[in-house]
Every structure is written in C-alpha cells, then in structure tokens.
C-alpha cells in the first residue's frame, strides 16, 4: 500500500443484522479475514477458545463476542464495533444481535449507519426477523440497504431461489420507507461474491459486497441544504492575545456555513454575520457536516449552549409540542402516559411530559394497535410530548441530527427510549 | 459535490465533539494521561478542540514507579509547554500507606494496583468524568465500551447493563459518588492513530522509535531489562534493536524487534504486521477475560 493513500480514505459505517443461524458472524469473519484485519494472535486466541468449547472448526463468531457471558451463552448481547479497511475506505461495523429481545441494540447500531446489511438465509427466505430488521432500517432512515442472500451454496446457486427471496423482500419493503435497496447473492462460508466474484453464479450481474461497500455513494447522506449549527459550548480564552474572542464551538448538523453569511440565532431571532470560521487546522472559508468547528459572529449577542445558528429564511420548527416515533429500551419500566422525563435533543436538555400514546406499531406486520397503551422493552410506538422549553426541530427524515432525541428516566438516569421526530 | 472529508478528519471531528461535550456537561472532568501515544493524541485533540483557549482539563497520571524514564521526561516537558496542571497518583505512596500491596513472584506487576490508586485520585479530586484514550479495536472487552461509560460508586463497570448510545446524544446523568469514563477516540484504530500523528507531525517519546536496549525473553515476549523485574536464572539478557508498540509499565510492556525510525516507517510496519498491538502486553495474557475483569473493577 502506498503510504499516503490514507489521506483520501473515506469512512463508512454499516450495521449488520441477521437471525441466529443465518451466518452473520461468518460474514463478518470473512470480511475481516479477507481484508487481512484479523491478526495472528487474535486468530490463535479464538482457535484455542474454539477447541476448549469442543468445536471442530475455528469459530469466527468468537471474534465478535467480547464479554464473558456472551461467550458462555454463545450469543451476542451487546453491540460490538469492528474495524477494517481497504485502500479506498475505512469501515466501522456495528455488529448487532438479531433476536427480538435485542431490538434496542439494532436501533443503536442503526442510528449512525450509512448502510444496513440484512442477511437472509436463501433456504428459509424472508422470515419475521428479516422484516423486523427492514422496519428498523426504515424507521432509523439508514440511507442504503443491502440484502445479502446467504448460503447460496446450499441451494445449488440457484437463480430461481434468489429471485424468489428477492421478490418476497421487495414486496414487503414496498410498504416501507427505504430508497435504496441492493440485493447480493453470497456464500459467506465459501466467499462467493464477498471479495471475489463468484464463478458459480454467472446469472448475477451486480457487484460483490466489498465492491458495493467501497463504492456506494455516501457523500450526500448528510443534509447540505438546511443550515443547522447547534452551539455546544462557548470558547473564551481570557488572555491578552485573544482579548474579546468569543467562539461558538459546535459540529455542523446541516447545510454549508460560509464566512460572511447572514445568520439567525435561535431562540433570540437576532441576525448577524459569520465573521470567522475556525477549523481544527486553522481558519476555514466554509464548514459543512460532519465538521467540528468554532464560529465567530460580527455582533456581540448573548449565545450559549443549546442555542442554534441557522439561516434567516430557513429555520427549523420552534415548538414545545412534538410528535415522535419511539423505541422503548427499558426492561424494568413501561412508558407512562402523563409521565415526566428528561430529553436530550442536539445540545439541549429539557424536561417533557408524555401527552398521549397514539399507537403501538406491530414490528412484524406494521399493524397500528390503537388500543394498547402498554409500551414495554423493544416496542415501537408513536407518542406526543410537550417540553418545558421550545426545541428547534426538523423531521427525522430531513435531518437525523436535528430530528432525533433520547429519553431519560429521572429516577434511574437510564436512557429509556430513542425518538425520531415526525 | 465535493463536500466530504477523509476518514481521519471525520474521526478528529467526532473526538473533538466528544471532548467539547465533556467540557460542557461535566462539573469537574480530568484527562487520564499515561504517556502513551493514545493519550498524547488525546491531548493534541483537546488542544485543537478548545483553541485558542487553554485545555480545560487537568491531567491525571497514575505513576506506578515502574515507568520508562523516557515517559516521565516526555510528560513533564509536554505539561510545561501547554501550561497544564498535572496530578500524579503514586502507586509508590499507596504501597507505603497500605492502600495496596505489592504482587509477588516472577510475573509481579503493579499494573493491577493502578486501579485502586486511580479510583482514590478520582475520589480525592471529586472528578465526575475521567477522559481516557482507550480504543475499541484494542481488545475484545473494549469493543463493547461506550463513549460515555457509567461507573457506579465503587468505580465498577457493568458491561451487561450499559446505556444504549444513539446518534450524537450522550447521557451523562449520574448520582452523587458515581462518575463517567469517557473515551473520545473509541473509533480510532492503531493505524488511524499513527497516520494522524504523522500528518499532524506530533512529537512522540523516543521509546516508539527503534533503539538498542538490553532485553530478555519471557513466555515468547521480549521485555526490557530493568531493576523492577525478577529474572529467572535461565532468562539471559542480550542487546537488541527494538521499539515499543505500546507503552505501559516496564514490567508488562513487551518490546518489539524493529528498525522503524520514523512515523512513516512505523505505519509501514504496522500495516503489514500479523500481530495485534496488545499482543506484547503480559497484563492482558493472564486470562482470556483479564481486561474485562480488570475493567469491571475500575481499571481504565
């Protein structure tokens, strides 16, 4: 590898979800192994561990199961992050368990992903878990979805079987909100269409999985239209060289900010101009997502954490009444109608009251249950809340950063739900 | 449209975001500094995150008394240059006061003793957040770690009961006596760190570069000879050209045969190696889950 090719490498985050025996761990093991990201001592360690467990082959799943209890039970409980890279891109895998009781982990992994890999066993086709994964990918608005139809070697690399699973999935997905779906027939065990093109499936004309991951267009996954800049903290040096310096530190959540641009400050509504953009390496002429910068403005206006810098003619909704789709995380407490919680949104922290539980979504059928008010762990529901202070919000569909919240239980301090603004 | 940044700039941006969240959300955060490249990277990122203001964190170094002298020299120079305040938690003093007891035997190490001293310092300083340079690619228990990792009043980590972490919203709520460990460079790999340090031209301790040292073999790992290690009679000392891939205590840091003299040569070396970074850390080799076990008790 040329020593400086890394200066042009892009970062892609993807999440993998599959049911228990569909070969997800084998697929990840394969990606890590073929990209030479498994080290000899790691391999030796899982080889010894596999032997101790009395297994015949080296169990690549042990690479992703980090905790003692996971190894004991042979299941993945928590999200594990894995890393590998090719000369073109660096990849972060959020490897999440597929079982229903771990929906919350799938949601967690999905929240930052550019791509979701849904793995389907060619022999069984679309099952309940496949549907659940697709629904979560849709709810969390993962921009790209890849359906890996796995174990093609066990169905004689049959195009008919592939077509059947393909149509089944497409039929179901038409009811969802997913823009970009790609299907790839693979055998994770034997390596067909993972890194190398399979010679067993001449009928398949698409790309290999790794080619897809290296080339899928992700630079428009951010919102570059609507300027949103939540202020994280104020930088005040208090020294002689920078006497009147007041910089607003933050990470651009949307749009492109340019030096000299007219901006509006929320909640005050005052307008001013950007006088300087300080980047990590010095002054910049513009800033865009996901850059962390410091912005200085011309006028002396009181701005602090929780405020937002936007453009005068393009403001988010400023409101205390918010409609949310939530995924409930807590195992010991149900969601309480009229209950009070703390919520975090961009750099704001406020309290809220749950005004109404509108319906519970059946995650397997998409049916809306208007009667049930019992929202338990892993349930998806639509609710309305009222906050103590106005938030500056966008629909989650429009911006994943200004469109998301987490809900915290005030008695236990636990994060009990994730919410997507409608 | 050409509005995109490379992976290192994206990781930098993510880490700066986390560092600023910590400064804004906690009352009294501290940055754990070991003298290794990851904590050097942390200081460098913190400098960028708050420029032109000073880094708003004190540094905390848990000194086992078994550090490489090069580490201590680097630490003191850096602290002076940046005008930071350094707190040193001393294992030596903790041994004298009876807070901890020295391990015995050939593999004795003060690595485990650091935990008690670290927790003691966090309590004394009333720190509610301790920033650390741990990375998820280092070790399998660390792969499950959160950016904001909650610790109970005993400093314990409960890996099965971690708070879900979504988008860029970090829950930092705690009760009195509890604290957080925060890991801004969670998503960096060893290679990312070196590539970034190379681009940024960050000064590093001489230990990371190839030099001649007196060494000996133990359990297949090359260790630097020093007064803190009891050698077995058959363990013969010889001279070798080596460098450190990680820097911990002299008692548990394996050194590495290498001719890499520049950061670019180090990048070349680790992009072709077949061994992990912590492969030479005897503290990880004590059992299959030694990192998880130590972390549960408050190790960082």
XYZ file of C-alpha atoms in Angstrom:
722
model
C 0.000 0.000 0.000
C 1.281 3.461 -0.854
C 1.999 5.074 2.469
C -0.058 8.187 1.807
C -3.189 6.724 0.162
C -4.854 7.004 3.572
C -5.170 10.719 3.054
C -8.057 10.078 0.638
C -9.778 7.267 2.503
C -13.447 7.797 3.347
C -15.224 6.484 6.420
C -18.290 4.268 6.040
C -20.342 2.998 8.976
C -22.534 -0.011 8.499
C -24.651 -2.200 10.660
C -25.249 -5.913 10.292
C -28.356 -7.702 11.390
C -29.428 -11.253 10.917
C -31.197 -14.055 12.705
C -29.407 -16.602 14.812
C -28.131 -19.060 12.208
C -28.051 -17.082 9.023
C -24.274 -16.740 9.003
C -23.840 -13.142 10.117
C -20.750 -13.866 12.194
C -19.275 -15.899 9.370
C -19.847 -12.985 7.016
C -18.127 -10.530 9.350
C -15.323 -13.004 9.951
C -14.966 -13.328 6.188
C -14.810 -9.557 5.645
C -12.214 -9.173 8.394
C -10.228 -12.179 7.238
C -10.208 -11.350 3.534
C -9.269 -7.739 4.216
C -6.439 -9.049 6.455
C -7.860 -7.402 9.531
C -7.653 -10.490 11.729
C -4.294 -10.661 13.402
C -2.428 -13.884 14.025
C -2.649 -13.647 17.818
C -6.392 -12.917 17.653
C -6.842 -15.915 15.392
C -4.769 -18.104 17.710
C -6.803 -16.950 20.711
C -10.169 -17.836 19.142
C -8.713 -21.104 17.882
C -7.812 -22.081 21.453
C -11.199 -20.887 22.679
C -12.985 -22.914 19.980
C -11.057 -26.032 20.962
C -11.931 -25.504 24.632
C -15.590 -25.382 23.659
C -15.167 -28.651 21.783
C -15.824 -27.153 18.370
C -14.300 -28.700 15.284
C -13.658 -25.543 13.283
C -12.306 -22.189 14.333
C -15.420 -20.281 15.330
C -15.154 -16.831 13.771
C -18.175 -15.725 15.791
C -15.916 -15.613 18.859
C -14.186 -12.635 17.303
C -17.264 -10.537 17.800
C -18.353 -11.872 21.179
C -16.318 -9.893 23.641
C -17.917 -10.409 27.023
C -17.599 -13.424 29.248
C -21.338 -14.021 29.405
C -21.643 -13.767 25.645
C -19.035 -16.431 25.185
C -20.625 -18.640 27.804
C -24.057 -18.365 26.233
C -22.769 -18.358 22.666
C -24.831 -15.286 21.794
C -24.123 -11.651 21.144
C -25.801 -9.462 23.755
C -24.431 -6.038 23.113
C -23.408 -4.030 20.070
C -19.795 -4.781 19.150
C -17.815 -2.435 16.985
C -15.366 -3.857 14.467
C -12.947 -2.116 12.177
C -11.396 -2.960 8.854
C -10.170 -1.053 5.890
C -9.331 -1.327 2.242
C -7.219 1.236 0.372
C -10.428 3.017 -0.587
C -12.421 3.150 2.604
C -12.250 2.553 6.302
C -15.208 0.663 7.713
C -16.832 0.648 11.123
C -19.177 -2.288 11.653
C -21.812 -2.063 14.355
C -22.464 -5.746 14.818
C -25.841 -6.168 16.477
C -27.638 -9.253 17.707
C -30.729 -10.165 15.726
C -33.021 -11.635 18.355
C -36.217 -9.741 19.230
C -35.077 -9.010 22.768
C -32.182 -7.050 21.331
C -34.173 -4.695 19.110
C -32.744 -1.843 21.140
C -29.227 -2.791 20.131
C -30.224 -2.906 16.498
C -31.692 0.564 16.837
C -28.491 1.765 18.494
C -26.293 0.376 15.726
C -28.621 1.742 13.060
C -28.617 5.297 14.416
C -25.239 6.224 12.934
C -25.045 3.818 9.983
C -24.766 4.771 6.309
C -25.567 1.230 5.185
C -27.506 -1.679 6.693
C -26.690 -5.252 5.764
C -29.660 -7.533 6.232
C -28.713 -11.151 5.974
C -31.247 -13.703 4.768
C -30.792 -17.467 4.622
C -31.577 -18.466 0.997
C -33.210 -21.677 2.223
C -35.718 -20.045 4.533
C -36.199 -16.746 2.726
C -37.816 -13.743 4.371
C -38.705 -14.546 7.983
C -40.107 -12.442 10.818
C -36.667 -11.268 11.882
C -35.830 -10.127 8.355
C -38.949 -7.984 8.366
C -38.070 -6.534 11.744
C -34.608 -5.590 10.548
C -36.012 -3.928 7.446
C -38.548 -1.986 9.502
C -35.828 -0.747 11.839
C -33.635 0.270 8.883
C -36.611 2.187 7.523
C -37.538 3.814 10.854
C -33.957 4.858 11.505
C -33.641 6.069 7.894
C -30.438 4.229 7.079
C -29.739 5.637 3.622
C -28.737 2.351 1.948
C -29.880 -1.205 2.494
C -28.170 -4.340 1.210
C -29.979 -7.649 1.339
C -27.341 -10.372 1.430
C -28.994 -13.595 0.342
C -26.650 -16.024 2.048
C -25.916 -19.744 1.837
C -26.388 -19.792 -1.918
C -24.046 -22.813 -1.929
C -26.744 -24.788 -0.107
C -29.356 -24.105 -2.806
C -27.073 -25.014 -5.753
C -26.503 -21.346 -6.538
C -29.999 -21.318 -7.996
C -31.199 -18.146 -9.654
C -34.785 -19.256 -9.055
C -34.268 -19.365 -5.295
C -32.564 -15.961 -5.417
C -35.409 -14.454 -7.469
C -37.986 -15.829 -5.072
C -36.297 -14.316 -1.988
C -35.658 -11.095 -3.908
C -39.322 -10.702 -4.854
C -40.543 -11.667 -1.403
C -38.366 -8.989 0.189
C -39.171 -6.352 -2.392
C -42.873 -6.985 -1.946
C -42.600 -6.428 1.803
C -40.238 -3.455 1.503
C -42.608 -1.588 -0.809
C -44.636 -0.806 2.311
C -41.584 0.772 3.961
C -39.678 3.985 3.546
C -36.431 2.723 2.033
C -34.973 4.456 -1.005
C -32.017 2.390 -1.972
C -32.105 -1.416 -1.821
C -29.463 -3.695 -3.333
C -29.583 -7.500 -3.448
C -26.438 -9.647 -3.486
C -26.387 -13.473 -3.594
C -23.488 -14.692 -1.444
C -21.937 -17.578 0.392
C -20.182 -16.154 3.433
C -18.723 -19.563 4.235
C -17.124 -20.097 0.813
C -16.564 -16.458 -0.067
C -18.832 -16.193 -3.135
C -19.415 -12.538 -4.083
C -17.871 -11.211 -0.862
C -14.483 -10.024 -2.071
C -14.197 -12.137 -5.212
C -16.836 -12.550 -7.904
C -18.456 -15.937 -7.761
C -17.888 -18.226 -10.719
C -20.892 -20.239 -9.559
C -23.473 -17.552 -10.335
C -22.934 -16.306 -13.875
C -26.527 -15.132 -13.929
C -25.766 -12.464 -11.304
C -24.531 -9.262 -12.906
C -24.298 -6.988 -9.872
C -21.237 -6.190 -7.791
C -19.553 -8.066 -4.970
C -20.303 -6.990 -1.418
C -16.923 -5.366 -0.881
C -17.127 -3.515 -4.205
C -20.527 -2.206 -3.161
C -19.251 -1.095 0.268
C -16.255 0.609 -1.295
C -18.261 2.477 -3.904
C -21.748 3.226 -2.608
C -22.294 6.963 -2.825
C -22.385 8.265 0.753
C -21.306 11.880 0.470
C -24.918 13.003 0.083
C -26.050 11.116 3.197
C -25.767 14.366 5.131
C -28.151 17.276 4.669
C -26.168 20.008 2.900
C -29.161 22.279 2.251
C -30.583 23.444 5.570
C -28.073 25.180 7.822
C -28.254 23.850 11.383
C -25.489 24.592 13.879
C -26.236 23.652 17.494
C -23.897 25.516 19.841
C -22.057 23.111 22.145
C -20.003 25.464 24.217
C -18.530 28.962 24.153
C -14.773 29.347 23.750
C -13.375 32.288 25.719
C -9.586 32.317 26.058
C -9.365 35.124 28.674
C -5.835 36.021 27.644
C -4.182 39.082 26.196
C -3.690 37.708 22.709
C -7.384 36.959 22.270
C -8.986 39.553 24.417
C -12.502 39.822 23.062
C -12.607 36.401 21.473
C -15.972 34.635 21.750
C -16.140 31.497 19.632
C -19.141 29.205 19.371
C -17.980 25.600 19.279
C -20.128 23.010 17.550
C -20.445 20.298 14.950
C -22.296 21.252 11.767
C -25.580 19.306 11.756
C -26.765 20.515 8.362
C -26.085 22.875 5.487
C -22.976 24.781 4.481
C -21.873 27.781 6.527
C -19.707 30.362 4.794
C -17.708 33.276 6.125
C -19.728 36.449 5.565
C -23.081 34.588 5.525
C -26.013 36.213 7.232
C -27.224 34.014 10.063
C -30.096 33.937 12.515
C -29.695 32.896 16.140
C -32.277 30.791 17.913
C -34.095 31.286 20.201
C -33.459 35.061 20.172
C -34.181 35.540 16.453
C -31.407 38.146 16.152
C -29.460 38.199 12.925
C -25.753 38.782 12.359
C -22.942 37.696 10.036
C -20.293 34.994 10.334
C -17.003 36.817 10.799
C -14.727 33.813 11.113
C -14.785 30.028 10.970
C -12.028 28.345 12.969
C -11.346 24.721 11.950
C -9.040 22.215 13.668
C -6.202 23.256 11.340
C -6.804 26.999 11.163
C -9.242 29.343 9.536
C -11.784 28.000 7.016
C -13.937 29.751 4.421
C -16.791 27.277 4.851
C -17.936 24.464 7.114
C -20.258 21.525 6.448
C -21.391 18.287 8.141
C -19.861 16.488 9.990
C -17.118 19.026 10.733
C -16.411 20.297 14.252
C -15.542 23.978 14.065
C -15.746 27.234 16.013
C -17.837 30.076 14.606
C -17.418 33.756 15.390
C -20.048 36.350 14.550
C -19.843 40.084 13.954
C -22.210 41.342 16.617
C -21.994 40.979 20.342
C -25.066 38.831 21.018
C -25.567 36.575 24.006
C -25.293 32.975 22.769
C -24.802 29.853 24.847
C -25.048 26.064 24.767
C -28.397 24.915 23.442
C -28.765 27.814 21.030
C -28.745 27.185 17.293
C -27.279 29.105 14.370
C -29.407 28.895 11.179
C -30.104 30.965 8.032
C -32.746 33.715 8.318
C -35.041 32.279 5.648
C -34.619 28.621 6.582
C -35.496 27.947 10.163
C -36.300 24.657 11.895
C -39.662 24.361 13.649
C -39.543 26.047 17.042
C -42.015 24.240 19.261
C -42.816 22.643 22.603
C -45.234 20.118 21.099
C -43.527 17.221 19.378
C -44.700 14.036 17.677
C -42.304 11.094 17.976
C -41.845 7.514 16.885
C -40.019 5.892 19.761
C -38.307 2.632 20.501
C -38.657 1.772 24.199
C -35.497 0.389 25.804
C -36.193 -0.143 29.476
C -36.611 -3.698 30.731
C -37.965 -2.773 34.155
C -40.229 0.182 33.454
C -43.035 0.769 30.971
C -43.698 4.083 29.286
C -46.121 6.136 31.386
C -48.735 8.309 29.772
C -48.634 11.687 31.586
C -45.169 10.631 32.843
C -42.356 13.152 33.053
C -38.916 12.516 31.571
C -35.707 14.332 30.668
C -34.971 14.544 26.982
C -31.793 15.337 25.089
C -32.004 16.965 21.659
C -28.898 18.375 19.885
C -27.195 20.391 22.659
C -30.421 20.994 24.584
C -31.580 19.233 27.709
C -35.209 19.786 28.751
C -37.982 18.015 30.600
C -41.094 16.703 28.934
C -44.456 15.189 29.678
C -45.899 12.356 27.612
C -49.256 13.725 26.467
C -50.518 10.718 24.602
C -49.537 7.273 23.432
C -51.128 7.298 19.977
C -50.472 3.737 18.867
C -48.128 0.811 19.146
C -46.590 -0.482 15.931
C -46.508 -4.233 15.402
C -42.983 -4.649 14.202
C -43.727 -7.785 12.245
C -46.877 -6.751 10.413
C -46.731 -2.935 10.528
C -50.198 -3.020 12.075
C -51.065 0.025 14.229
C -52.536 -1.004 17.544
C -54.576 1.987 18.742
C -55.838 0.266 21.872
C -52.712 -0.914 23.627
C -51.111 1.596 25.987
C -48.581 -0.866 27.323
C -45.225 0.080 25.900
C -42.523 -2.346 27.005
C -38.930 -3.048 26.103
C -38.333 -3.181 22.334
C -41.789 -1.833 21.481
C -42.125 0.815 18.785
C -44.794 3.442 19.400
C -45.977 6.812 18.258
C -46.356 9.358 21.051
C -46.853 13.069 21.514
C -44.935 15.054 24.107
C -44.788 18.593 25.423
C -41.463 20.031 26.515
C -40.735 22.642 29.192
C -38.844 24.760 26.655
C -39.088 25.103 22.885
C -36.785 22.879 20.824
C -35.516 23.658 17.316
C -36.554 20.580 15.410
C -36.695 19.068 11.949
C -38.425 15.896 10.868
C -36.050 12.945 11.285
C -36.497 12.215 7.561
C -34.958 15.587 6.784
C -32.099 15.564 9.276
C -31.037 12.672 11.507
C -29.315 15.015 13.973
C -31.904 17.732 14.496
C -34.647 15.097 14.153
C -33.629 12.775 16.988
C -33.994 12.698 20.776
C -33.221 10.343 23.627
C -35.483 9.999 26.644
C -34.021 9.584 30.142
C -35.804 8.248 33.200
C -35.325 10.738 36.006
C -35.358 8.200 38.821
C -32.726 5.830 37.448
C -30.864 8.119 34.996
C -31.178 5.365 32.391
C -31.732 6.043 28.710
C -35.188 4.523 28.300
C -36.081 5.419 24.725
C -34.864 6.761 21.404
C -37.184 9.027 19.454
C -37.468 10.067 15.830
C -39.340 13.317 15.201
C -42.192 13.078 12.707
C -20.390 17.982 -4.939
C -17.066 17.793 -3.145
C -18.235 18.347 0.402
C -16.644 15.411 2.098
C -13.747 14.850 4.463
C -11.398 11.888 4.751
C -11.681 9.275 7.480
C -9.049 10.843 9.717
C -10.734 14.249 9.606
C -14.053 12.588 10.392
C -12.569 10.767 13.381
C -10.915 14.007 14.502
C -14.234 15.825 14.251
C -16.030 13.110 16.244
C -13.388 13.176 19.004
C -13.410 16.973 19.221
C -17.194 16.844 19.522
C -16.934 14.409 22.456
C -14.212 16.431 24.205
C -16.370 19.549 23.977
C -19.414 17.658 25.271
C -17.373 16.642 28.315
C -16.217 20.213 28.963
C -19.792 21.486 28.634
C -21.679 18.797 30.548
C -19.484 17.824 33.492
C -18.552 19.853 36.548
C -15.041 18.588 37.051
C -13.529 16.460 34.273
C -9.965 15.168 34.244
C -7.869 13.679 31.441
C -6.064 10.447 32.241
C -2.576 10.665 30.815
C -0.281 7.662 30.597
C 2.439 8.989 28.334
C 1.500 6.579 25.559
C 0.637 7.645 22.018
C -3.127 7.422 22.611
C -3.082 9.849 25.499
C -0.699 12.089 23.554
C -3.279 12.050 20.754
C -5.969 12.958 23.285
C -4.034 15.984 24.480
C -3.419 17.031 20.885
C -7.137 16.761 20.068
C -8.086 18.633 23.238
C -5.707 21.413 22.251
C -7.475 21.720 18.881
C -10.965 21.437 20.376
C -10.578 24.482 22.610
C -8.067 26.619 20.704
C -7.290 29.460 21.311
C -8.415 28.834 24.892
C -6.381 26.530 27.119
C -7.304 22.856 27.525
C -9.986 22.942 30.240
C -8.924 19.660 31.861
C -6.297 18.795 34.434
C -4.175 15.761 33.626
C -4.017 12.732 35.883
C -1.140 10.296 35.645
C -1.137 7.155 37.718
C 2.553 6.536 38.217
C 3.453 3.006 39.184
C 7.059 3.967 39.821
C 7.910 1.409 37.127
C 7.566 3.705 34.143
C 10.166 4.026 31.454
C 12.202 7.155 32.351
C 11.560 8.429 28.793
C 7.823 8.503 29.538
C 8.192 10.722 32.586
C 10.529 13.102 30.770
C 8.104 13.453 27.860
C 5.181 14.014 30.239
C 6.876 16.788 32.173
C 8.006 18.631 29.058
C 4.550 18.469 27.486
C 2.762 19.690 30.610
C 5.138 22.637 30.829
C 4.767 23.545 27.166
C 0.965 23.565 27.276
C 0.694 25.174 30.704
C -1.406 22.359 32.131
C -1.892 21.168 35.661
C -0.707 17.632 36.340
C -1.839 15.405 39.187
C 0.310 12.364 39.853
C -1.297 9.422 41.615
C 1.563 7.453 43.056
C 1.450 3.678 43.474
C 4.685 4.001 45.474
C 2.878 6.135 48.086
C -0.153 3.858 48.035
C 2.134 0.936 48.908
C 3.593 2.904 51.806
C 0.211 3.924 53.140
C -1.149 0.382 52.801
C -3.839 1.182 50.238
C -2.377 -1.568 48.057
C 0.066 -4.462 48.480
C 2.819 -5.418 46.089
C 2.378 -8.563 43.989
C 4.996 -11.247 44.471
C 6.689 -13.724 42.154
C 8.306 -13.657 38.759
C 5.442 -12.027 36.895
C 4.784 -9.446 39.592
C 3.461 -6.220 38.125
C 1.995 -3.053 39.516
C -0.459 -2.861 36.626
C -3.367 -4.120 38.732
C -2.511 -1.780 41.597
C -3.196 1.212 39.370
C -6.942 0.677 39.689
C -7.079 1.388 43.420
C -4.847 4.440 43.045
C -6.864 5.747 40.100
C -10.166 5.400 41.978
C -8.609 7.018 45.030
C -7.420 10.019 42.984
C -10.782 10.406 41.261
C -12.472 10.434 44.646
C -9.997 12.868 46.185
C -10.279 15.272 43.244
C -14.087 14.883 43.129
C -13.807 14.242 39.397
C -17.094 13.362 37.731
C -15.582 12.444 34.372
C -12.271 10.824 33.533
C -11.268 11.046 29.891
C -9.294 8.073 28.609
C -7.567 7.151 25.390
C -8.883 3.570 25.161
C -9.887 2.329 21.706
C -12.399 -0.322 20.741
C -10.051 -2.111 18.366
C -7.524 -2.772 21.136
C -9.202 -5.574 22.969
C -12.465 -7.517 22.873
C -13.938 -6.144 26.110
C -13.109 -2.630 24.977
C -15.008 -3.292 21.725
C -18.198 -3.158 23.813
C -17.362 0.060 25.563
C -19.464 3.209 25.208
C -18.176 6.718 24.540
C -19.755 7.773 27.849
C -19.286 4.846 30.185
C -21.056 4.931 33.529
C -19.264 3.846 36.726
C -21.069 3.161 39.984
C -19.968 4.435 43.397
C -17.351 1.673 43.565
C -15.963 2.669 40.189
C -17.270 -0.557 38.675
C -18.230 -1.131 35.043
C -21.350 -3.190 34.415
C -20.941 -4.351 30.811
C -24.293 -6.153 30.655
C -26.229 -3.120 31.732
C -24.805 -0.315 29.640
C -26.849 2.616 28.457
C -27.661 2.493 24.754
C -25.825 5.233 22.857
C -27.530 6.725 19.808
C -26.701 9.411 17.253
C -24.597 12.035 18.996
C -26.712 12.248 22.129
C -24.777 11.300 25.247
C -26.489 10.637 28.555
C -24.172 11.836 31.336
C -26.597 11.604 34.248
C -25.188 10.208 37.469
C -25.877 10.105 41.176
C -23.517 11.529 43.751
C -20.388 9.408 44.105
C -20.718 7.889 40.657
C -18.677 9.005 37.689
C -18.122 8.552 33.974
C -15.244 7.328 31.926
C -15.284 8.991 28.530
C -13.407 7.624 25.522
C -13.280 10.166 22.691
C -11.026 8.073 20.434
C -13.128 4.886 20.695
C -13.448 4.584 16.920
C -9.782 5.044 16.058
C -7.657 2.041 15.146
C -3.951 1.760 15.864
C -3.243 2.572 12.225
C -5.531 5.631 12.292
C -3.635 6.965 15.310
C -0.267 6.633 13.602
C -1.492 8.034 10.301
C -2.955 11.026 12.091
C 0.111 11.620 14.275
C 2.180 11.508 11.101
C 0.067 14.090 9.276
C -0.048 16.308 12.352
C 3.693 15.936 12.966
C 3.184 15.352 16.684
C 6.308 14.837 18.800
C 6.460 11.399 20.395
C 8.542 9.758 23.131
C 11.748 8.211 21.796
C 10.590 4.771 23.015
C 8.321 4.380 19.992
C 11.281 4.541 17.637
C 13.939 1.969 17.006
C 16.804 1.920 19.524
C 19.219 -0.542 21.105
C 18.279 -1.884 24.518
C 19.088 -4.728 26.908
C 16.285 -7.249 26.686
C 15.315 -10.829 27.544
C 12.657 -13.332 26.522
C 9.792 -14.394 28.789
C 6.908 -16.571 27.555
C 7.683 -15.614 23.984
C 7.565 -11.894 24.715
C 10.615 -9.638 24.595
C 10.884 -7.491 27.753
C 13.224 -4.610 28.505
C 15.647 -5.483 31.276
C 15.222 -3.317 34.355
C 15.634 -3.430 38.122
C 11.885 -3.917 38.660
C 11.735 -7.398 37.115
C 12.921 -10.542 38.874
C 14.574 -12.642 36.214
C 14.722 -16.418 36.307
C 18.260 -17.833 36.076
C 17.672 -19.080 32.524
C 16.484 -15.672 31.323
C 19.574 -14.296 29.631
C 19.906 -10.597 28.859
C 21.096 -9.566 25.397
C 21.193 -6.463 23.214
C 18.577 -5.986 20.537
C 17.326 -3.254 18.210
C 13.771 -2.686 19.342
C 10.939 -0.217 19.735
C 7.776 -0.114 21.872
C 4.432 -0.565 20.165
C 2.519 0.276 23.315
C 3.881 1.942 26.395
C 2.854 0.726 29.807
C 4.873 -0.287 32.801
C 8.313 -1.683 32.151
C 7.200 -4.865 33.882
C 4.432 -5.694 31.462
C 5.246 -3.926 28.189
C 6.681 -6.218 25.587
C 9.106 -4.596 23.181
C 9.282 -5.347 19.516
C 12.218 -6.027 17.170
C 12.121 -3.194 14.708
C 14.168 -0.837 12.605
C 11.367 1.713 12.218
C 12.852 5.118 12.879
C 10.166 7.455 11.597
C 6.392 7.587 11.909
C 6.075 6.689 8.207
C 8.212 3.593 8.779
C 6.043 2.671 11.763
C 2.904 2.985 9.599
C 4.532 0.744 7.006
C 5.440 -1.748 9.718
C 2.033 -2.000 11.357
C 0.111 -2.124 8.082
C 1.932 -5.346 7.271
C 2.188 -6.945 10.716
C 0.210 -10.014 11.688
C 0.221 -9.334 15.434
C -2.050 -7.035 17.411
C -0.788 -4.094 19.332
C -1.523 -5.566 22.754
C -0.068 -8.943 21.763
C 3.006 -7.989 23.774
C 1.110 -6.907 26.870
C 1.569 -9.530 29.510
C -1.152 -7.869 31.620
C -3.728 -8.970 29.011
C -2.391 -12.501 28.864
C -3.229 -13.504 32.411
C -6.548 -14.980 31.260
C -8.947 -14.850 28.323
C -11.014 -12.168 30.032
C -8.365 -10.335 32.047
C -9.186 -6.950 30.501
C -12.927 -7.401 31.127
C -12.259 -8.471 34.725
C -9.979 -5.521 35.416
C -12.362 -3.073 33.741
C -15.270 -4.264 35.857
C -13.288 -3.273 38.935
C -12.482 0.180 37.665
C -9.359 -0.246 35.548
C -9.416 2.074 32.623
